[in-house]
Every structure is written in structure tokens, then in C-alpha cells.
């Protein structure tokens, strides 16, 4: 007997309810569950020790000297520290916000110069330059420049890092078509191991200038730096979703448009289309003359965090995140300012599970090699033991300033974020994976970034940085007693 009309209506309603539950109830329930379980733990480094954001580098030290705000007081404090180090034959490491991940701010049983209080900012209106104490974070800088209608020229994609740490790794961001941050530095003041203060620029002490930028704190303490600034701008989002193999060409075509202010790519980590699709997020300058709104936190941080955290350890969460990002993350229309886009702290997405850690790896490949590299690393990452949470792609142009440089030509960078247990075993698994990712970059004429885990073999390091021997020889010329040291130096420099 055929079903009656009312039975058919009931069946249709039930089917609609099931579909609703699947397409709306499941993601909503999943995100609610993620938010409920989201840990916000803050790791405390034990008394008498120092460490970094990896949570894997806690090390006992003889003392941590917090260097004060004002120049004269900072100079005295640093001289005292260096005198103590000389008397007791100790080494000194220099620390900013400690977001490097391989003990770059750590020397066992040594002294730490903590620069985070040395954060004075002065704007020279006549010259149009900002002088920043090396402990100022980009957040401090953006908040200072915003009321002046100005912005940072080159910085990372988050604002939690200090100027000193950023110059010492020679950071780059999503300011496409630009060299790393060293290109924006006019001059800097540096305290050498003997306590003397020298001015460095392209004209004064030019060799030291190029060694200190990207010099990982091995030549002296950057006291302050004078930086070029740019106007703040209003932006309209104009992104696109595309097959991953088209990302390089499309990125460069969009980057050539002078009205594009910021651009960043992202590759899918959805297991159903792993590294197969890309989002190119592009922000175009909106020429309207209306006054710019004051800097304020970009919207929906809580929701964006929950969607991101839901992708940890979950294929469903990864697929859901990609679906939401491709629907809302790239679409045209959203308005913001350059400063609001740059003012994103790392804690928005950061891991708060104290038994785990999240570690970065970054490869650089020549522009023309982006797709070959993507295809080479797909099987390595797919079969790899670590939980890959993110792959962003940025355009970085040939570095004309620093000595130990990663951008020896125009490159795309691929930044990968991994979630793993905070154990030596999990770190060793990531090390093995990283070495494969580095080989794949080196085989394509590329390189890799140095502030993350010290997983590269010495041979890989020397292949990626053929100027390294000369760099370390220069270190000993400027710092013959080897006063400034850290784990990076101990691993590759001796
Ligand atoms: C979540 C996250 C996102 C990131 N995103 C980016 C990105 O988009 N682009 C990018 O390029 N990098 C990125 N990085 C890497 C980051 O740029 C570096 O780790 C940078 O060093 C962080 O600055 P910091 O203040 O934490 O430096 P620290 O880790 O404190 O120090 C880094 C190095 O600089 C030296 N140093 C610090 N201050 C001074 C000083 N005053 N004088 C001399 N030497 C000094 C230290 O000895 C150390 O060798 C990211 C890192 C994290 C954790």
C-alpha cells in the first residue's frame, strides 16, 4: 500500500531534520564542544631558569637582568652585566619576547639580558623616522603610530614580537613584494662585548650593520633602531579560492597590482584535499578620504580561535575549518586598516594545553619552484607523524642588507605549524620530518628559516647558508671572548 500523504510529509520532515542536524547541528555541536574543552593554560618557567615559547628549552641560568627603559640607565645596567660576566667568565644571551623556538635566547649557566622593559618610542617628525627601544613589541609600535596615521613597513604576521628579536632574525611578513625587515632599518645602536656603544648603518660600521641584522644576538645588544614607517591605510578584502597549483602565478600577478597592500596564501590541510586547494587573501587599498578608524582588535577572535583549535587532532575539524575559511576568509567585502590587520597577537590561536606544544618550520623556495615544492612535500607531510595545523605562503624579495640571509633571491616562504606532545620523543619525530622538508627545499635551490627548532643537520645548515663560516669568523672578530652565545651558536657555530 503506498504511504499516505501525511506519512510522506512526516518522512520529508524527518529527512529535513536529519539534514539540518548533519549540516548545522554537527558543526555547531563540534565547535561548542571545542570551545568548552579549549585549554588556556599559561606555562610558567621554573625559578632560576629561562626558556622559550617551545616549552622545550627550560635551562638553569646564573641570573636574568631586566634592562630598564631609558637609554642611559640601560647602558649602565648592560655594562654591569658584562662586567659580572667577564669577572665570573660567564656567557650572555639576549632575550626579547622569547618566541624563537630553539634556545636562541638561552645559554646554560649564563646570564640573560632581558630587553623587554627597554621599550621607549620616539618619532622624528622632520625625518619621518621612528626610533624604537629594542624591547618594544610591534604591538607597542602600532599603538604608538596609529594616532599619527602611520604604520610599520615590514613585520611578522603577528605583533607580539620585540623589535630587537625581529631585527635579529630579520623577520618578514605578508608585506608581499618586499625584502625582510632589515631593509627598513636606517640605523641602530649596539653595545659590544667590551661595553662600548657603536652606531651602525649603511654608512657607519656597515659590516657590523649587516651582521647584526639577522645576527641572532651574537655580535652585541641592540639598544634601539631607527626604522622607516609608512602611512596607515584603509583596506578592502579581495581574496580568492583557487587550485593550489595556480597559487604562485596568481599570487605574483596580484602582488604586481600597486593597490594591493597585503597578501598571504594558505594551503588546505583538509585531509580530503590535502595541499590541493589554496586561499589567497588580498587586501586592496580603499582610496576613500574618510578618516581612518582607530586601531581596534579585529572581530570574532573567540570564534576564529575555536574554529582553529577544532582542527587539532581532528580530520573533521580540519575539513570544517577549511570549508569556513574558504567561504568567509577570502570573500570580498570586509573593510579594515593596515594597523588593525597587523595588530594580531599570537595568543589568539596559541596552544594552551600544557602537555603539548606547537612548533613552526619555514622553507623558502625560488618563486618558480613553489608548485614543485608543494608536490614534493605533500607525501612527506601526509605520511608524517606530526599534526599539521597550518601552511601559509608569503612572497619575500631578495635581501640586499643582511649577511646571514635566507632570501638570496626572490622567494615564496611556506610556514608550517605542527601540534605535538611536549616531549623529547615527539620533538625527535618532528626533527626527522623537518630534515626531509629541508632537503626538498635545498634540492630546489631554496633555504629554511633559522629561529625555529635546531633540527637541521650541520650539513643542511651550511648548504642553506653558504656564508655561515664567514659569519661565525666575523663573530669572533667582533666578540673575541665569545661573550654572546646561545644554543643556536653552540649548535652550528663552534
Ligand atoms: C606564533 C609565531 C608566529 C611567527 N610568525 C612569524 C612571521 O610571520 N614572520 C617571521 O619572520 N617570523 C615569525 N615568527 C618568528 C619570530 O619572528 C622570531 O621568533 C622572533 O625572534 C621573535 O621575536 P622575539 O622578540 O620573540 O625574539 P627572541 O626570541 O626573544 O629573540 C630572537 C633572537 O634575537 C636575539 N635578540 C633579541 N633581542 C635582542 C637585542 N635587543 N639585541 C640583540 N639580539 C637580540 C636573541 O638573542 C635571539 O637570538 C613567528 C614566531 C611565532 C612563535
mmCIF file of C-alpha atoms in Angstrom, residues 123 128 145 148-154 175 178 184 227-233 235 338-339 342:
data_model
loop_
_atom_site.group_PDB
_atom_site.id
_atom_site.type_symbol
_atom_site.label_atom_id
_atom_site.label_comp_id
_atom_site.label_asym_id
_atom_site.label_seq_id
_atom_site.Cartn_x
_atom_site.Cartn_y
_atom_site.Cartn_z
ATOM 1 C CA UNK A 123 59.005 59.716 16.358
ATOM 2 C CA UNK A 128 59.731 60.752 9.334
ATOM 3 C CA UNK A 145 51.950 55.023 15.266
ATOM 4 C CA UNK A 148 49.862 59.559 13.853
ATOM 5 C CA UNK A 149 48.246 57.932 10.798
ATOM 6 C CA UNK A 150 51.357 55.784 10.330
ATOM 7 C CA UNK A 151 52.177 52.093 10.231
ATOM 8 C CA UNK A 152 55.029 49.560 10.198
ATOM 9 C CA UNK A 153 56.626 48.872 6.822
ATOM 10 C CA UNK A 154 57.673 45.216 7.340
ATOM 11 C CA UNK A 175 54.023 42.663 3.007
ATOM 12 C CA UNK A 178 59.181 43.426 -0.011
ATOM 13 C CA UNK A 184 63.524 49.213 6.653
ATOM 14 C CA UNK A 227 63.026 52.464 11.239
ATOM 15 C CA UNK A 228 61.238 53.791 8.162
ATOM 16 C CA UNK A 229 57.473 53.955 8.574
ATOM 17 C CA UNK A 230 54.626 54.051 6.033
ATOM 18 C CA UNK A 231 51.124 55.571 6.032
ATOM 19 C CA UNK A 232 48.342 53.595 7.648
ATOM 20 C CA UNK A 233 45.741 52.661 5.015
ATOM 21 C CA UNK A 235 41.780 48.120 3.118
ATOM 22 C CA UNK A 338 46.620 48.122 7.819
ATOM 23 C CA UNK A 339 47.229 48.636 11.528
ATOM 24 C CA UNK A 342 48.896 43.812 11.672
#
